[in-house]
């Protein structure tokens, strides 16, 4: 069974693919920048001007000769063409990560027309990022899309000051009739005890699951409640907010891959924002396709 988590998951972190995964795991800012660029490549249309991104973890060799970057958003806009509103929203998010008060960003000398940026975070670790022209947009590594989406969502959505909302997906070949409880049992970290209550699964429509994901994001985005006085409806997520695009793509990626004939859910799946089940800490959905089954966990455990 394939297990997909974010690159910052505290318990079962997914390693970065290739040589990047050979050393220490990335810090949260490093993982967010890498994930944003891989996802930006995945979202780029085939007709987009070509570019490629390369990374090196813990390479501060040019830090002393590098210069501060005053406006990352403007710099990236000239290097990473945004084909639509979704890509532009992700580009703004990337620029905000590079311009965060918790990191330092410098531009290092680079050959030709390459752009090399050095990002140093609060752990004194440095990410070296190089953007280069290419005949076409270089695709991200295989099986990186869901981990990238989970990484960026967990970077923004919080249960409280210490715990992010986390996501896990399990995918396996279908081996017969699909019993949601059976697949829930297969994907638990520890085998359920005999006296544990079995979860009650119920059918859930794709549109209702989409609403639930957006409501989880709505409740986890601290910026939405910053100016809310506690009266009236809690602010909704703007349609062009990157968290909304990430939720849509997370679900669409699973639906496109599995082509489910049925979806069953249990636990924390707030289809209506006002009806959140605060007693449940994990929402689980079993997507049963003709050849493959996916189990998605949405974890708001404190």
Coordinates of C-alpha atoms in Angstrom, one line a residue:
X1 CA 0.0 0.0 0.0
X2 CA 1.3 3.4 -0.9
X3 CA 1.2 6.0 1.9
X4 CA 1.5 9.7 0.9
X5 CA 2.0 12.4 3.6
X6 CA 3.5 15.9 3.6
X7 CA 7.3 16.6 3.5
X8 CA 6.9 18.1 7.0
X9 CA 4.7 15.5 8.7
X10 CA 6.0 15.0 12.3
X11 CA 5.2 11.3 12.5
X12 CA 5.5 9.7 9.1
X13 CA 7.2 12.4 7.1
X14 CA 7.5 11.6 3.4
X15 CA 11.1 11.9 2.3
X16 CA 11.9 14.3 -0.5
X17 CA 12.5 12.3 -3.8
X18 CA 16.0 11.7 -5.2
X19 CA 19.2 13.2 -3.8
X20 CA 17.3 15.8 -1.8
X21 CA 16.0 13.0 0.4
X22 CA 19.5 11.6 1.2
X23 CA 20.4 14.1 4.0
X24 CA 18.5 15.7 6.9
X25 CA 14.8 16.3 6.2
X26 CA 14.0 19.8 5.1
X27 CA 12.8 22.5 7.4
X28 CA 9.3 23.8 7.1
X29 CA 10.3 26.9 5.0
X30 CA 12.5 24.7 2.8
X31 CA 9.7 22.2 2.2
X32 CA 7.2 24.9 1.5
X33 CA 9.4 26.6 -1.2
X34 CA 10.3 23.3 -2.9
X35 CA 6.6 22.1 -2.9
X36 CA 5.4 25.4 -4.2
X37 CA 7.7 25.3 -7.2
X38 CA 7.0 21.6 -8.0
X39 CA 3.3 22.3 -7.8
X40 CA 3.7 25.4 -10.0
X41 CA 5.4 23.2 -12.6
X42 CA 2.5 20.7 -12.3
X43 CA -0.1 23.5 -12.8
X44 CA 1.7 25.0 -15.8
X45 CA 0.0 24.5 -19.2
X46 CA 1.9 22.7 -22.0
X47 CA 2.2 26.0 -23.9
X48 CA 3.9 27.9 -21.0
X49 CA 7.4 29.3 -21.5
X50 CA 9.9 26.7 -20.3
X51 CA 11.7 26.8 -17.0
X52 CA 13.3 24.4 -14.5
X53 CA 14.0 24.6 -10.8
X54 CA 16.9 22.9 -9.0
X55 CA 17.6 22.7 -5.3
X56 CA 20.4 22.0 -2.9
X57 CA 19.9 21.7 0.9
X58 CA 22.4 23.1 3.3
X59 CA 24.6 24.9 0.7
X60 CA 25.6 28.3 2.2
X61 CA 28.7 28.5 0.1
X62 CA 27.7 31.8 -1.7
X63 CA 26.0 33.5 1.3
X64 CA 28.8 35.9 1.9
X65 CA 28.8 37.3 -1.7
X66 CA 25.0 37.2 -2.2
X67 CA 22.9 40.4 -2.1
X68 CA 19.5 40.9 -0.4
X69 CA 16.4 40.7 -2.5
X70 CA 14.0 43.6 -2.0
X71 CA 10.9 42.3 -3.9
X72 CA 10.7 38.5 -4.4
X73 CA 7.2 38.8 -6.0
X74 CA 8.5 41.1 -8.7
X75 CA 11.6 39.0 -9.3
X76 CA 9.6 35.7 -9.6
X77 CA 7.0 37.3 -11.9
X78 CA 9.6 37.8 -14.5
X79 CA 10.9 34.2 -14.2
X80 CA 7.8 32.1 -13.6
X81 CA 5.0 33.0 -16.0
X82 CA 1.6 32.5 -14.3
X83 CA -0.8 31.1 -16.8
X84 CA -4.0 31.6 -14.8
X85 CA -5.4 32.9 -11.5
X86 CA -4.5 29.6 -9.7
X87 CA -0.8 29.8 -10.7
X88 CA -0.7 33.5 -9.9
X89 CA -2.1 32.8 -6.4
X90 CA 0.6 30.1 -5.9
X91 CA 3.3 32.5 -7.1
X92 CA 2.2 35.1 -4.5
X93 CA 2.3 32.4 -1.8
X94 CA 5.8 31.5 -2.9
X95 CA 6.9 35.1 -2.8
X96 CA 5.5 35.5 0.7
X97 CA 7.4 32.4 1.9
X98 CA 10.6 33.9 0.5
X99 CA 9.9 37.2 2.2
X100 CA 8.8 35.9 5.6
X101 CA 10.1 37.6 8.7
X102 CA 11.4 34.1 9.8
X103 CA 13.8 33.8 6.8
X104 CA 16.5 35.8 5.0
X105 CA 16.7 35.8 1.2
X106 CA 19.7 36.7 -0.9
X107 CA 20.5 36.5 -4.6
X108 CA 23.8 34.9 -5.5
X109 CA 25.9 35.3 -8.6
X110 CA 24.9 32.8 -11.3
X111 CA 26.1 31.9 -14.8
X112 CA 24.2 33.2 -17.8
X113 CA 20.6 34.1 -17.3
X114 CA 20.1 31.7 -14.3
X115 CA 18.6 33.1 -11.1
X116 CA 20.1 31.6 -7.9
X117 CA 18.5 32.4 -4.5
X118 CA 19.7 31.5 -1.1
X119 CA 17.1 31.1 1.7
X120 CA 18.3 30.9 5.3
X121 CA 15.8 30.1 8.0
X122 CA 15.6 30.3 11.7
X123 CA 17.5 27.0 12.1
X124 CA 20.4 28.5 10.3
X125 CA 20.0 26.1 7.4
X126 CA 20.2 27.3 3.8
X127 CA 18.3 26.3 0.7
X128 CA 19.9 27.0 -2.6
X129 CA 17.3 27.5 -5.4
X130 CA 18.2 28.0 -9.1
X131 CA 15.7 28.9 -11.8
X132 CA 16.9 28.3 -15.3
X133 CA 15.3 28.6 -18.8
X134 CA 14.3 25.3 -20.4
X135 CA 12.7 24.2 -23.7
X136 CA 9.5 23.4 -21.7
X137 CA 8.5 23.4 -18.0
X138 CA 10.3 20.6 -16.3
X139 CA 7.7 18.3 -14.6
X140 CA 7.9 17.6 -10.9
X141 CA 9.1 14.3 -9.6
X142 CA 6.7 11.4 -9.8
X143 CA 4.2 11.0 -7.0
X144 CA 5.0 14.4 -5.6
X145 CA 1.7 16.2 -6.3
X146 CA -0.3 15.0 -3.3
X147 CA 2.7 15.4 -0.9
X148 CA 3.2 19.0 -2.2
X149 CA -0.5 19.8 -1.7
X150 CA -0.4 18.4 1.8
X151 CA 2.8 20.2 2.7
X152 CA 1.4 23.6 1.6
X153 CA -2.0 23.0 3.3
X154 CA -0.3 22.1 6.6
X155 CA 1.9 25.1 6.3
X156 CA -1.3 27.3 6.4
X157 CA -3.9 25.5 8.3
X158 CA -3.7 25.2 12.1
X159 CA -5.7 23.5 14.8
X160 CA -4.0 25.7 17.4
X161 CA -0.8 27.6 17.9
X162 CA 1.3 24.3 17.9
X163 CA -0.5 21.8 15.8
X164 CA -1.1 22.0 12.0
X165 CA -3.9 20.3 10.2
X166 CA -2.3 17.2 8.6
X167 CA -3.4 15.0 5.7
X168 CA -2.6 11.4 4.8
X169 CA -3.6 9.3 1.7
X170 CA -3.3 5.6 1.3
X171 CA -3.6 4.0 -2.1
X172 CA -3.7 0.4 -3.1
X173 CA -5.1 -2.0 -5.7
X174 CA -8.7 -3.0 -5.2
X175 CA -8.8 -6.7 -4.1
X176 CA -12.6 -7.3 -4.0
X177 CA -15.7 -5.7 -2.7
X178 CA -14.9 -2.6 -0.7
X179 CA -15.9 -2.4 2.9
X180 CA -15.1 1.1 4.3
X181 CA -14.5 -0.3 7.8
X182 CA -12.1 -2.9 6.5
X183 CA -10.1 -0.3 4.6
X184 CA -10.2 2.0 7.6
X185 CA -8.7 -0.8 9.7
X186 CA -6.0 -1.5 7.1
X187 CA -4.8 2.1 7.2
X188 CA -4.7 2.7 11.0
X189 CA -1.3 3.3 12.6
X190 CA -2.1 0.7 15.3
X191 CA -4.6 -2.2 15.0
X192 CA -7.9 -1.2 16.7
X193 CA -8.6 -2.8 20.0
X194 CA -11.4 -5.3 20.4
X195 CA -13.4 -2.9 22.6
X196 CA -12.9 0.1 20.3
X197 CA -16.1 1.4 18.7
X198 CA -16.1 0.9 14.9
X199 CA -16.6 4.1 13.0
X200 CA -19.9 4.7 11.3
X201 CA -19.3 5.3 7.6
X202 CA -22.0 7.0 5.4
X203 CA -22.0 7.8 1.7
X204 CA -20.7 11.3 0.9
X205 CA -21.0 13.0 -2.5
X206 CA -17.9 14.5 -4.1
X207 CA -19.4 18.0 -3.8
X208 CA -20.0 17.5 -0.1
X209 CA -16.5 16.3 0.4
X210 CA -15.2 19.4 -1.4
X211 CA -17.3 21.6 0.9
X212 CA -15.9 19.7 3.9
X213 CA -12.3 20.3 2.7
X214 CA -13.0 24.0 2.2
X215 CA -14.6 24.3 5.6
X216 CA -11.6 22.6 7.3
X217 CA -9.4 25.2 5.5
X218 CA -11.8 28.0 6.6
X219 CA -11.5 27.0 10.2
X220 CA -7.7 26.5 10.0
X221 CA -6.7 29.8 8.4
X222 CA -5.9 32.0 11.3
X223 CA -5.7 35.1 9.0
X224 CA -9.5 34.9 8.4
X225 CA -10.3 35.4 12.1
X226 CA -7.7 38.1 12.8
X227 CA -10.2 40.9 12.3
X228 CA -13.4 39.0 13.2
X229 CA -15.2 40.4 16.3
X230 CA -17.0 37.2 17.1
X231 CA -20.4 38.4 15.8
X232 CA -22.0 37.4 12.5
X233 CA -20.8 34.7 10.2
X234 CA -17.1 33.6 10.4
X235 CA -15.3 35.0 7.3
X236 CA -15.3 32.7 4.3
X237 CA -12.2 31.9 2.2
X238 CA -11.9 34.1 -0.8
X239 CA -12.2 32.1 -4.0
X240 CA -8.7 33.2 -5.2
X241 CA -7.0 32.3 -1.9
X242 CA -4.3 29.7 -2.4
X243 CA -5.8 27.4 0.3
X244 CA -9.0 27.1 -1.7
X245 CA -7.0 26.2 -4.9
X246 CA -5.0 23.6 -2.9
X247 CA -8.2 22.0 -1.5
X248 CA -9.7 21.8 -4.9
X249 CA -6.6 20.2 -6.4
X250 CA -6.2 17.7 -3.6
X251 CA -9.7 16.4 -4.2
X252 CA -9.5 16.6 -8.0
X253 CA -6.1 14.7 -8.0
X254 CA -7.6 11.9 -6.0
X255 CA -10.8 11.8 -8.0
X256 CA -8.9 11.7 -11.3
X257 CA -6.6 9.0 -10.1
X258 CA -9.1 6.6 -8.5
X259 CA -12.3 7.4 -10.6
X260 CA -14.4 6.3 -7.6
X261 CA -17.6 4.5 -7.9
X262 CA -18.5 5.3 -4.3
X263 CA -17.2 7.5 -1.5
X264 CA -17.9 6.9 2.2
X265 CA -16.9 9.1 5.1
X266 CA -16.8 9.3 8.8
X267 CA -15.6 11.6 11.6
X268 CA -14.5 15.2 11.1
X269 CA -16.0 16.1 7.7
X270 CA -17.8 19.5 8.2
X271 CA -20.0 19.7 5.1
X272 CA -21.7 22.7 6.7
X273 CA -19.3 25.0 8.6
X274 CA -21.7 25.6 11.4
X275 CA -22.1 21.8 11.9
X276 CA -18.5 20.9 12.7
X277 CA -18.3 17.8 14.9
X278 CA -15.8 19.0 17.4
X279 CA -15.7 15.6 19.1
X280 CA -14.1 14.0 16.1
X281 CA -10.4 14.7 15.5
X282 CA -9.9 12.8 12.2
X283 CA -12.1 12.7 9.2
X284 CA -11.7 9.7 6.9
X285 CA -13.0 9.1 3.4
X286 CA -12.8 5.8 1.5
X287 CA -12.8 6.3 -2.3
X288 CA -13.5 3.0 -4.1
X289 CA -12.6 2.9 -7.7
X290 CA -12.8 0.0 -10.2
X291 CA -9.1 -0.8 -9.9
X292 CA -7.8 1.3 -6.9
X293 CA -8.9 2.3 -3.5
X294 CA -7.9 5.5 -1.7
X295 CA -8.3 6.4 2.0
X296 CA -7.9 10.1 2.9
X297 CA -7.4 11.2 6.5
X298 CA -7.9 14.8 7.5
X299 CA -6.3 15.1 11.0
X300 CA -7.2 18.0 13.4
X301 CA -5.7 16.3 16.4
X302 CA -4.4 18.7 19.0

